[in-house]
CSV table of C-alpha atoms in Angstrom, one decimal:
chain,number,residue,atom,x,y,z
V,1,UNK,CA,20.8,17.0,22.1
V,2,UNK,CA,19.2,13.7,21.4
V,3,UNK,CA,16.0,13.3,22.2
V,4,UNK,CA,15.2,10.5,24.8
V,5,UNK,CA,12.8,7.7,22.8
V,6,UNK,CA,10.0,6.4,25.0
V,7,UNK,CA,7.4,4.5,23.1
V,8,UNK,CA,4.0,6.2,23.2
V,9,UNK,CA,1.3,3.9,22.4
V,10,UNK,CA,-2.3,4.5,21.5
V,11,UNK,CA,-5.5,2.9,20.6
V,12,UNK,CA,-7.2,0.0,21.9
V,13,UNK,CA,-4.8,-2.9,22.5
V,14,UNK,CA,-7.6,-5.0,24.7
V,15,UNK,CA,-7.7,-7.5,21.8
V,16,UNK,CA,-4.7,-8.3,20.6
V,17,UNK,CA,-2.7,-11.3,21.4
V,18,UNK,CA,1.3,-11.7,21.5
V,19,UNK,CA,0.7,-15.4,21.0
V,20,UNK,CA,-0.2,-16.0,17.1
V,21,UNK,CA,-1.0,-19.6,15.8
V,22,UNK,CA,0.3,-19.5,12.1
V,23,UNK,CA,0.2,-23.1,10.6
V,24,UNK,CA,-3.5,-23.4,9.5
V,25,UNK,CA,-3.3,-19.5,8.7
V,26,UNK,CA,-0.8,-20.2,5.5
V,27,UNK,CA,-2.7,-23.3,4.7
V,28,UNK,CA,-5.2,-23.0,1.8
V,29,UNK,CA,-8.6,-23.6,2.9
V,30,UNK,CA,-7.3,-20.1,4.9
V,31,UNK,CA,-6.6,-18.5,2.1
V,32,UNK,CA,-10.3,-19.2,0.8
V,33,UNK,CA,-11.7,-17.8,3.7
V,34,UNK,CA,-9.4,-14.4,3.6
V,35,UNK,CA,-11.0,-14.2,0.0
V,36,UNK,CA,-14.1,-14.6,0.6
V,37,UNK,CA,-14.9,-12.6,4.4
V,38,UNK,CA,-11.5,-9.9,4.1
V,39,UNK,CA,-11.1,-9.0,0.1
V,40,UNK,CA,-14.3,-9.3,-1.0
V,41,UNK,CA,-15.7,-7.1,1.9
V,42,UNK,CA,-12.3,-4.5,2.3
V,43,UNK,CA,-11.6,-0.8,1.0
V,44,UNK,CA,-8.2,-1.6,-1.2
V,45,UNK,CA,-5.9,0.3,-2.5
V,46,UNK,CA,-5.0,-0.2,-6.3
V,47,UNK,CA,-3.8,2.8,-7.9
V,48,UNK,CA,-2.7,6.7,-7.3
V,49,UNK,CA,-4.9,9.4,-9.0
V,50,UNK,CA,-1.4,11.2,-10.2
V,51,UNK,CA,-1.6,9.0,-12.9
V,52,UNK,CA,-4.9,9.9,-14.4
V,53,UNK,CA,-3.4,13.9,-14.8
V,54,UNK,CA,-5.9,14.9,-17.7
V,55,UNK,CA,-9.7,13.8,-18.4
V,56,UNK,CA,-9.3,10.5,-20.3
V,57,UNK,CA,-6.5,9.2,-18.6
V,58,UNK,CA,-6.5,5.4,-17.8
V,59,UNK,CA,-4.3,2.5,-16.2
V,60,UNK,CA,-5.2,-0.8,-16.1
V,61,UNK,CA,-4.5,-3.3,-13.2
V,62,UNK,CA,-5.9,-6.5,-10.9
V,63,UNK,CA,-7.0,-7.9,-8.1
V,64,UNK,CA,-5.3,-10.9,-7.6
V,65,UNK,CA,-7.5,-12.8,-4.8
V,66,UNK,CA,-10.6,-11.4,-7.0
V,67,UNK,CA,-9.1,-13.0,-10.3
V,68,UNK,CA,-10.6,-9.0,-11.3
V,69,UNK,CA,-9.3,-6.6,-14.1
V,70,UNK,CA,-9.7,-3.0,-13.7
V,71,UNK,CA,-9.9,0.0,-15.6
V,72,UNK,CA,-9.1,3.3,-13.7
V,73,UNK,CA,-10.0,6.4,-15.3
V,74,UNK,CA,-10.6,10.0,-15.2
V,75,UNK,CA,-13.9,10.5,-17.3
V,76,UNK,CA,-14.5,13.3,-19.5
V,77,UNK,CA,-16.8,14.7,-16.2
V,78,UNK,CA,-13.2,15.3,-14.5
V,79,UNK,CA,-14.5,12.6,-11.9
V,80,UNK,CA,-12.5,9.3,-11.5
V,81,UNK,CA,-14.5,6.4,-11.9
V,82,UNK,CA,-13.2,2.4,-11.5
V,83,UNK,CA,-14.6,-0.3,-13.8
V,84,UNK,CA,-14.4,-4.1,-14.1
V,85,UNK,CA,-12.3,-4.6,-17.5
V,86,UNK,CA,-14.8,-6.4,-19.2
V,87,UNK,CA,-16.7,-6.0,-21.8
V,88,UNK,CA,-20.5,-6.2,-21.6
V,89,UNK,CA,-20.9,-8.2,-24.9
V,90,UNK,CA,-19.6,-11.8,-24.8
V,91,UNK,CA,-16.8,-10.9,-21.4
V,92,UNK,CA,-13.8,-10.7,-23.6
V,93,UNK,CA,-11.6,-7.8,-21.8
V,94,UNK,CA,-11.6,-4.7,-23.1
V,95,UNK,CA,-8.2,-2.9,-22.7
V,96,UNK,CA,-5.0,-4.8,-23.0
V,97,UNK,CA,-2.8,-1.7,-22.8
V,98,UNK,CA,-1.4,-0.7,-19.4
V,99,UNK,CA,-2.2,2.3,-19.7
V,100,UNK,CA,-2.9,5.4,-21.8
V,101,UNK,CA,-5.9,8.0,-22.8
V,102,UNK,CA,-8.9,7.6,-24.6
V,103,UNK,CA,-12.4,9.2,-24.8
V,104,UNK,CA,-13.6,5.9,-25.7
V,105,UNK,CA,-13.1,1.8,-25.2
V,106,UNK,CA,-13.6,-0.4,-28.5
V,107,UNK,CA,-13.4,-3.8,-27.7
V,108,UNK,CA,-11.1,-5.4,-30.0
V,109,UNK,CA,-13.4,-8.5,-30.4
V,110,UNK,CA,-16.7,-7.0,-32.0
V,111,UNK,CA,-15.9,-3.3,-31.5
V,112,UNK,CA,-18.3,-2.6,-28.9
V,113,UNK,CA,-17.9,0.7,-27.9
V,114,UNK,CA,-17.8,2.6,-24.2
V,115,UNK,CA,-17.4,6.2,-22.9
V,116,UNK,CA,-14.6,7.0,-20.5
V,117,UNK,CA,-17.3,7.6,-18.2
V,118,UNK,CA,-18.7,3.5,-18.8
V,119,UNK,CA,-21.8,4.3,-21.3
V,120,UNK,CA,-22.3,2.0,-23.8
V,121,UNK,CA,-22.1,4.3,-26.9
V,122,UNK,CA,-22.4,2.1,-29.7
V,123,UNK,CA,-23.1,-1.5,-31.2
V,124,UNK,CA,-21.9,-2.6,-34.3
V,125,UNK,CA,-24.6,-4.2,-36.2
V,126,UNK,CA,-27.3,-3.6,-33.6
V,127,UNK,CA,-30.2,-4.5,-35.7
V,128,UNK,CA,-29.4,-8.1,-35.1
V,129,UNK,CA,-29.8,-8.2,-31.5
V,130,UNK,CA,-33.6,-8.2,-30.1
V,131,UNK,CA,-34.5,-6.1,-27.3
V,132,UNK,CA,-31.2,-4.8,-26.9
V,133,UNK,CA,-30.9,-1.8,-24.4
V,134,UNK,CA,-27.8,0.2,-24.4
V,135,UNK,CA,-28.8,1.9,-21.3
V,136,UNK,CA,-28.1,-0.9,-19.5
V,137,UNK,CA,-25.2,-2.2,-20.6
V,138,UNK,CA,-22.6,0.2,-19.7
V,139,UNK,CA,-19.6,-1.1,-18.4
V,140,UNK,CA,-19.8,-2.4,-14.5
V,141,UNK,CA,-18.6,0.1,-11.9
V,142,UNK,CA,-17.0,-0.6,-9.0
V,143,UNK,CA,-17.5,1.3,-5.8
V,144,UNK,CA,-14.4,3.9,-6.1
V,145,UNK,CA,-12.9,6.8,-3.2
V,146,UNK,CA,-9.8,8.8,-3.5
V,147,UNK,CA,-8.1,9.4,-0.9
V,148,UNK,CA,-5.2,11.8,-0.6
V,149,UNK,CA,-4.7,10.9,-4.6
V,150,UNK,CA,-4.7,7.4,-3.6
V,151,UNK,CA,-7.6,5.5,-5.5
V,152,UNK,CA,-9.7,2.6,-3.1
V,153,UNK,CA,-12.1,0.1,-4.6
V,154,UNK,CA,-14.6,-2.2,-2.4
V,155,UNK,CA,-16.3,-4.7,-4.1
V,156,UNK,CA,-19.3,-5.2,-2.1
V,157,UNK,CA,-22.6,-4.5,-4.0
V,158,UNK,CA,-23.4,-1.9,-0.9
V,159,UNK,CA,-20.0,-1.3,1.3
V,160,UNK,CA,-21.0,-2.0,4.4
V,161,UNK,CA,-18.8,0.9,5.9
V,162,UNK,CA,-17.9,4.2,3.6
V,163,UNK,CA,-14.3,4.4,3.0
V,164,UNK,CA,-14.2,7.1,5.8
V,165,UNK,CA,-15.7,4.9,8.5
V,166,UNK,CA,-13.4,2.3,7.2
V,167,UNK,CA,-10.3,4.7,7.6
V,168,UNK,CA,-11.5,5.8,11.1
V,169,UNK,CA,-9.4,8.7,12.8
V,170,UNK,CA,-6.6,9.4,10.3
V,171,UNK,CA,-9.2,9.9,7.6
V,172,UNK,CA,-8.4,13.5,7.6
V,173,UNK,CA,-5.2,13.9,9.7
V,174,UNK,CA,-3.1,13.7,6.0
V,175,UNK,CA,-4.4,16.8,3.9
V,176,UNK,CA,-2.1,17.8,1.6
V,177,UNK,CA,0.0,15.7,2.6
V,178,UNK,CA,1.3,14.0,-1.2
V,179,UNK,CA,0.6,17.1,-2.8
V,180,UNK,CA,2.9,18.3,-5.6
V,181,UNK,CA,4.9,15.1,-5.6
V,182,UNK,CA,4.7,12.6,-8.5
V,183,UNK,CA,5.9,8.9,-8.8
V,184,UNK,CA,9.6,8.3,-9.5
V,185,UNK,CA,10.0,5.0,-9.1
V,186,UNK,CA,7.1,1.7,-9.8
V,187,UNK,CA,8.8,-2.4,-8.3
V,188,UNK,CA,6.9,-5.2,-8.7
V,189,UNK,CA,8.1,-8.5,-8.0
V,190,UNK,CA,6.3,-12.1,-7.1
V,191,UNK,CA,7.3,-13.6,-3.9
V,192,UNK,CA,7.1,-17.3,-2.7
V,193,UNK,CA,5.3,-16.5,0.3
V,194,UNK,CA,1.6,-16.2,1.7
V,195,UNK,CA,0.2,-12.2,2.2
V,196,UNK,CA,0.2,-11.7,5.8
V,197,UNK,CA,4.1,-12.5,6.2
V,198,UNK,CA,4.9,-10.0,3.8
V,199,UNK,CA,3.0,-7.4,5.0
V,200,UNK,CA,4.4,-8.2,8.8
V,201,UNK,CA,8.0,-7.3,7.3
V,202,UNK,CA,7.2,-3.6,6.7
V,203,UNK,CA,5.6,-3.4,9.9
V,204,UNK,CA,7.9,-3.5,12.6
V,205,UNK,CA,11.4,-1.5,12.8
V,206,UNK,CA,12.5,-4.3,15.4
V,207,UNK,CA,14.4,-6.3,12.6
V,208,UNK,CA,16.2,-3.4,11.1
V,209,UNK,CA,19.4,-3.3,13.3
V,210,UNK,CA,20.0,-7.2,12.0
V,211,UNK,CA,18.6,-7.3,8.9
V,212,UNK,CA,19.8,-4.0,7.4
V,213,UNK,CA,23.2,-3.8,8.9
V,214,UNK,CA,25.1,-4.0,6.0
V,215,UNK,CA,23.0,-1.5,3.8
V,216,UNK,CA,22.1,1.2,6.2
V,217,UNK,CA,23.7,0.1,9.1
V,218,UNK,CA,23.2,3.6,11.7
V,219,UNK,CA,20.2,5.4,9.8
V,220,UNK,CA,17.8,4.5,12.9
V,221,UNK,CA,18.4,5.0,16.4
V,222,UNK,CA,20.8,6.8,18.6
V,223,UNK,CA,23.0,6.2,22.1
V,224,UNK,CA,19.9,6.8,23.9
V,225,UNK,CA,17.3,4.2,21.9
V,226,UNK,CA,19.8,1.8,21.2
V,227,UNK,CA,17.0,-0.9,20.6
V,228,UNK,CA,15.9,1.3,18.0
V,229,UNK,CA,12.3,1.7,20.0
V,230,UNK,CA,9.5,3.3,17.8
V,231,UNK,CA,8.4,6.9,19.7
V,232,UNK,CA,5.2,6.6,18.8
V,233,UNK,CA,3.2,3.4,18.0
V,234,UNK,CA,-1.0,3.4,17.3
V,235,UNK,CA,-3.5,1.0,16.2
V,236,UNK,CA,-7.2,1.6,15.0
V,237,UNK,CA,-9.8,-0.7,13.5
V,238,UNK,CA,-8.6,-0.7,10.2
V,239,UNK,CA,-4.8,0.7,10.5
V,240,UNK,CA,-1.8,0.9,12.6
V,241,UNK,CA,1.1,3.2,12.2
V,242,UNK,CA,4.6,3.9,13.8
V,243,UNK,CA,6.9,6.9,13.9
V,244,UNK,CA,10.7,5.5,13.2
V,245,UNK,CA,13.7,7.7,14.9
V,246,UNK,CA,15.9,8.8,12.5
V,247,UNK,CA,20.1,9.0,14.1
V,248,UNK,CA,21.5,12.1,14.8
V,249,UNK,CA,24.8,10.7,14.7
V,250,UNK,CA,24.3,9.0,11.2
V,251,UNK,CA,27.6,9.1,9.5
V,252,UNK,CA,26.4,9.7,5.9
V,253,UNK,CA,28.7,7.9,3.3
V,254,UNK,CA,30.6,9.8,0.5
V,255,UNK,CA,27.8,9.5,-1.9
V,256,UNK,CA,25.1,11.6,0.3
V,257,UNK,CA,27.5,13.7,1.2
V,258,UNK,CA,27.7,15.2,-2.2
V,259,UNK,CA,24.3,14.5,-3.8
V,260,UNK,CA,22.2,15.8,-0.7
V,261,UNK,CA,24.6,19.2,-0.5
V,262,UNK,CA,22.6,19.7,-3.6
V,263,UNK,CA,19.1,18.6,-2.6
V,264,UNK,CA,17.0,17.8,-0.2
V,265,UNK,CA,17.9,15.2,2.0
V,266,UNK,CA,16.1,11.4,1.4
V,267,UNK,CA,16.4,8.2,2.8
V,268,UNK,CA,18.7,6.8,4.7
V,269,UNK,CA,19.3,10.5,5.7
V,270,UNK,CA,16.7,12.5,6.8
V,271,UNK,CA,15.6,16.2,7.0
V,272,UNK,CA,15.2,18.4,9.7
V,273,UNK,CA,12.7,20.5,9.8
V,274,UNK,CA,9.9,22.8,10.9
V,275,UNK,CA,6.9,19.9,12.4
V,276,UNK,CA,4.3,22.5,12.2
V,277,UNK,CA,4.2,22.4,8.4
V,278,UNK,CA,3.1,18.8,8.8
V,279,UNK,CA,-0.5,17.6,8.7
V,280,UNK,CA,-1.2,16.2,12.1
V,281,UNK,CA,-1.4,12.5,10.9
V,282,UNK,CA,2.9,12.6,9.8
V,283,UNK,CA,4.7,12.0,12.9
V,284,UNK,CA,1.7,12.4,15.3
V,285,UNK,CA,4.2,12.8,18.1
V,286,UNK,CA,6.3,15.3,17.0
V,287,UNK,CA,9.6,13.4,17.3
V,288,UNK,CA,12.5,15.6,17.0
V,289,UNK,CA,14.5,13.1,15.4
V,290,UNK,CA,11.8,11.6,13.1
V,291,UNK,CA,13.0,9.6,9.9
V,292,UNK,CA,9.6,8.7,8.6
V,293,UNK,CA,6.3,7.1,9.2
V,294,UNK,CA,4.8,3.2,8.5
V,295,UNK,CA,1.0,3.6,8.0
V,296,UNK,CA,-0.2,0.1,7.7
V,297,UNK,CA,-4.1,0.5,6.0
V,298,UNK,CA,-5.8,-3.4,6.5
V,299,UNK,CA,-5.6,-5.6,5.0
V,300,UNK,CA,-2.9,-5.4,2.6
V,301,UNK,CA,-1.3,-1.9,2.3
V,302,UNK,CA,1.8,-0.2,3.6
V,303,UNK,CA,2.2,3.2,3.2
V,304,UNK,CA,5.6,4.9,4.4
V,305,UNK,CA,5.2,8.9,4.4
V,306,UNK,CA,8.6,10.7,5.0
V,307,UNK,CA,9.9,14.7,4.7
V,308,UNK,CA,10.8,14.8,1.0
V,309,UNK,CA,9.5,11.1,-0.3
V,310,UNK,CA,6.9,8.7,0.0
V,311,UNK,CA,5.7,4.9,-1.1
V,312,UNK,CA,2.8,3.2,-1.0
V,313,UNK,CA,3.3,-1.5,-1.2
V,314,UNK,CA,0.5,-3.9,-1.8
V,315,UNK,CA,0.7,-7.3,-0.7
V,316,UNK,CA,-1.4,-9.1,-3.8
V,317,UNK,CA,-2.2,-12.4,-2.8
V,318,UNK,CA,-2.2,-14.7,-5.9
V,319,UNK,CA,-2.3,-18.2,-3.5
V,320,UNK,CA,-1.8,-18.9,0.0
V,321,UNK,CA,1.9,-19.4,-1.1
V,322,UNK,CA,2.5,-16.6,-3.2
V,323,UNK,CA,2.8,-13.1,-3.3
V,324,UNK,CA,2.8,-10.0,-6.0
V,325,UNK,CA,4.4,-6.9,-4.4
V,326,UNK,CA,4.0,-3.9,-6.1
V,327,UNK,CA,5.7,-0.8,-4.3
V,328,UNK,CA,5.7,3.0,-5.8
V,329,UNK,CA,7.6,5.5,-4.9
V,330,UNK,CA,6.9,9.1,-5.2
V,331,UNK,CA,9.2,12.7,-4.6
V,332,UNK,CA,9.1,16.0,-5.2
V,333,UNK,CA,9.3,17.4,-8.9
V,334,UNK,CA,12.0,18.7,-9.9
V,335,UNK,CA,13.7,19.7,-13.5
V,336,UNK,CA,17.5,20.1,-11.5
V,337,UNK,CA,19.8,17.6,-12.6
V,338,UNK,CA,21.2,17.6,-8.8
V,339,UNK,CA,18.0,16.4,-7.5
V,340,UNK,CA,17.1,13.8,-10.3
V,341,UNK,CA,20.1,12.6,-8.8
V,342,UNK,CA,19.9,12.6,-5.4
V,343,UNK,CA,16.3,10.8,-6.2
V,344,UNK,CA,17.8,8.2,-8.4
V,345,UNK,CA,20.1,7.5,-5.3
V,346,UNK,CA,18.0,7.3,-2.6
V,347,UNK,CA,15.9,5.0,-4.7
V,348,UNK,CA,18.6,2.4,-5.6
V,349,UNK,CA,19.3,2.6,-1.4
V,350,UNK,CA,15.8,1.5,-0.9
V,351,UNK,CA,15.7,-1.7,-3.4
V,352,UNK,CA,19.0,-2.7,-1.7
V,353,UNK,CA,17.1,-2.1,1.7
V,354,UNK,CA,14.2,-4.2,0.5
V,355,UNK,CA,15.8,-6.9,-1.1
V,356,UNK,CA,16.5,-7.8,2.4
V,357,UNK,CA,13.4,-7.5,3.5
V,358,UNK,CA,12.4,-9.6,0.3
V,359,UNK,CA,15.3,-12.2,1.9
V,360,UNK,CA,13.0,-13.4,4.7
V,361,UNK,CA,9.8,-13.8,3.8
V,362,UNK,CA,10.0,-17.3,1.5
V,363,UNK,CA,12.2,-18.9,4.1
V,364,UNK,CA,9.8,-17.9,7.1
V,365,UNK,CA,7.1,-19.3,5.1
V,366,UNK,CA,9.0,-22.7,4.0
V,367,UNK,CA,9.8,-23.1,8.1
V,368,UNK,CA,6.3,-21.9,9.3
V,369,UNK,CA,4.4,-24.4,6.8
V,370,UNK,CA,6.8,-27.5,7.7
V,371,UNK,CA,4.7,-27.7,11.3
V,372,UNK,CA,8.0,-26.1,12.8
V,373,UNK,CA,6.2,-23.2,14.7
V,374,UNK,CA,3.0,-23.8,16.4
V,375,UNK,CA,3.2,-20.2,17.6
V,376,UNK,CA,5.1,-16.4,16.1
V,377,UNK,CA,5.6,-14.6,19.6
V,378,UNK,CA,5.7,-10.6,19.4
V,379,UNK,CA,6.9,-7.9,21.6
V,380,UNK,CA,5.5,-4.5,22.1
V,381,UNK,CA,7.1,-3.1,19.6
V,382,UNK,CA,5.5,-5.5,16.9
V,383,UNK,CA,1.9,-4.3,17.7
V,384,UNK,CA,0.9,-3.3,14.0
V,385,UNK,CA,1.4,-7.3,13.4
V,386,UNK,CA,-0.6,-8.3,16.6
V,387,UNK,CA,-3.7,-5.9,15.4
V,388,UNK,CA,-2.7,-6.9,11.4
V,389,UNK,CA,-4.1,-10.6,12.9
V,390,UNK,CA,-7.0,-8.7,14.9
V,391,UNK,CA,-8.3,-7.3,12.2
V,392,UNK,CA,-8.3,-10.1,10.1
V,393,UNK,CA,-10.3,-12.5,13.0
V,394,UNK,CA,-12.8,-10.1,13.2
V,395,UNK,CA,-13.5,-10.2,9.9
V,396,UNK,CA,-13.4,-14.0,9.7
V,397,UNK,CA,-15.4,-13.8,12.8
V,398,UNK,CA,-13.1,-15.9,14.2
């Protein structure tokens, strides 16, 4: 029987506002602000731990609002440690790989030479320089977490909240949660479109029964919800999340049928199975008919936990009027051909999914910047987007 879909909603809605003025929000001098008072000051996500398996493990990647380099890397101490990708010297960077593994980092310019755990270890020709302390010149560390694998920076001298303040409730309501998955899939694509618009498209399933029609047409929703209505819809300080129903009557098409006879079942159909194996933060509510979670972590992360897969998008602003979206996507391992399979499907069914998400976003902004909308108007069910602009006024103390 399908189950009947009435939103619950939690958290404290006192502030939020259905009525949000957008025009001097995409303009520039904005943008500035959101720089200075929400990126400088934010936990951010830039990287999963998955990636940095075995001590001296490394990627590289940036910050676009910061205009920072990073190097992320597992020392030889086991611990992961994030560092500005600069070298201490004359400022030229010091890895220009993406990634890789190294017990040390020679700069390329004068061969300056760092531990993976940032010591300065040795200077070529150090007779020259006067009063030159090694000690002191090991590479600059930025304030680092991990989080259920998932690496977080904050770039304040002294964070004014730790990240688990800054999380809030669902700090520990996802134990386990990624474990024993690994990343099968890494997009990135640069978008003609300021931050906050792109990160309000992943976070509301009101647009999915236009927008999607033609990809995944009956993957959401049943007779019962045709609206597609979210069962279970919270906002915090620094996050908001929704369940999304999954259809009992979705009519799979003649690819799923074969590939998930053989595997486990991944987007657009989804598994049923026992709740009680999931930590209490994955479908809070325990929807019987649950396809998958949005976890929306301020200010510019989307996180979408499901039964057998999960991603994790960032909204890099590099202007007010553009975008770099990075999203990764993660599964179980596997060495059977009939999963690798079923994976590679399921992913190509999400790029299709959001390239029409992608479809939006530069002609909202184009309209939105012309003067045309003094005001975006949202419903109930868009309440991740009303506390998304919440957060961000509080910050900007506006």
């Amino acid at each position: 029987m399908t189950e009947e879909c009435i939103t619950i909603f939690k958290g404290d809605t006192s502030c939020l506002k259905n009525r949000i003025p957008m025009v001097d929000r995409l303009s520039k001098e904005f943008y500035e602000q959101e720089v200075k008072d929400i990126f400088a000051k934010s936990w951010l996500i830039i990287g999963d731990s998955k990636e940095l398996a075995n001590k001296g493990d490394y990627f590289v990647t940036d910050v676009p609002p910061l205009k920072a380099s990073l190097i992320v890397t597992r020392g030889e101490d086991d611990k992961v440690r994030v560092f500005r990708n600069i070298c201490r010297h004359r400022g030229d960077k010091l890895i220009h790989d993406a990634s890789g593994c190294a017990k040390f980092f020679t700069c390329k310019f004068h061969a300056w030479n760092y531990s993976n755990t940032g010591k300065l270890v040795g200077v070529t020709d150090q007779g020259q320089f006067k009063d030159l302390s090694k000690e002191n010149l090991g590479l600059i560390e930025i304030h680092s977490e991990v989080w259920e694998d998932i690496v977080f920076v904050n770039f304040q001298e002294q964070p004014e909240q730790t990240l688990k303040e800054w999380l809030g409730d669902i700090y520990n309501q996802y134990t386990g949660f990624s474990a024993n998955r690994v990343k099968v899939a890494d997009h990135r694509v640069v978008v003609n479109t300021n931050w906050n618009l792109a990160v309000n498209a992943f976070c509301e399933g009101y647009h999915n029964l236009f927008i999607h029609k033609n990809t995944v047409p009956d993957y959401q929703g049943s007779p019962t919800n045709p609206h597609r209505h979210r069962p279970y819809l919270e906002v915090g300080e620094h996050f908001g999340r929704y369940s999304a129903p999954g259809n009992p009557n979705h009519k799979p098409t003649p690819a799923e049928g074969i590939f998930y006879q053989h595997s486990r079942p991944m987007f657009p159909s989804f598994a049923h199975f026992d709740m009680d194996a999931l930590p209490i933060g994955v479908n809070p509510s325990r929807f019987k008919q649950w396809a998958f979670d949005i976890v929306h972590l301020f200010p510019n992360t989307v996180i979408g936990p499901q039964a057998n897969t999960n991603s994790i998008m960032m909204f890099w602003p590099i202007s007010h009027e553009k975008t770099d979206i990075r999203v990764m996507r993660f599964s179980y391992k596997t060495d059977k051909p009939s999963d690798r399979i079923a994976q590679a499907h399921s992913l190509v069914r999400n790029r299709e999914v959001l390239r029409e998400d992608l479809a939006t976003m530069e002609t909202q902004f184009q309209s939105i910047i012309s003067n045309g909308l003094p005001f975006m108007h949202l419903s109930e069910q868009e309440q991740l987007l009303q506390n998304h602009y919440r957060a961000a006024d509080d910050m900007l103390k506006r």
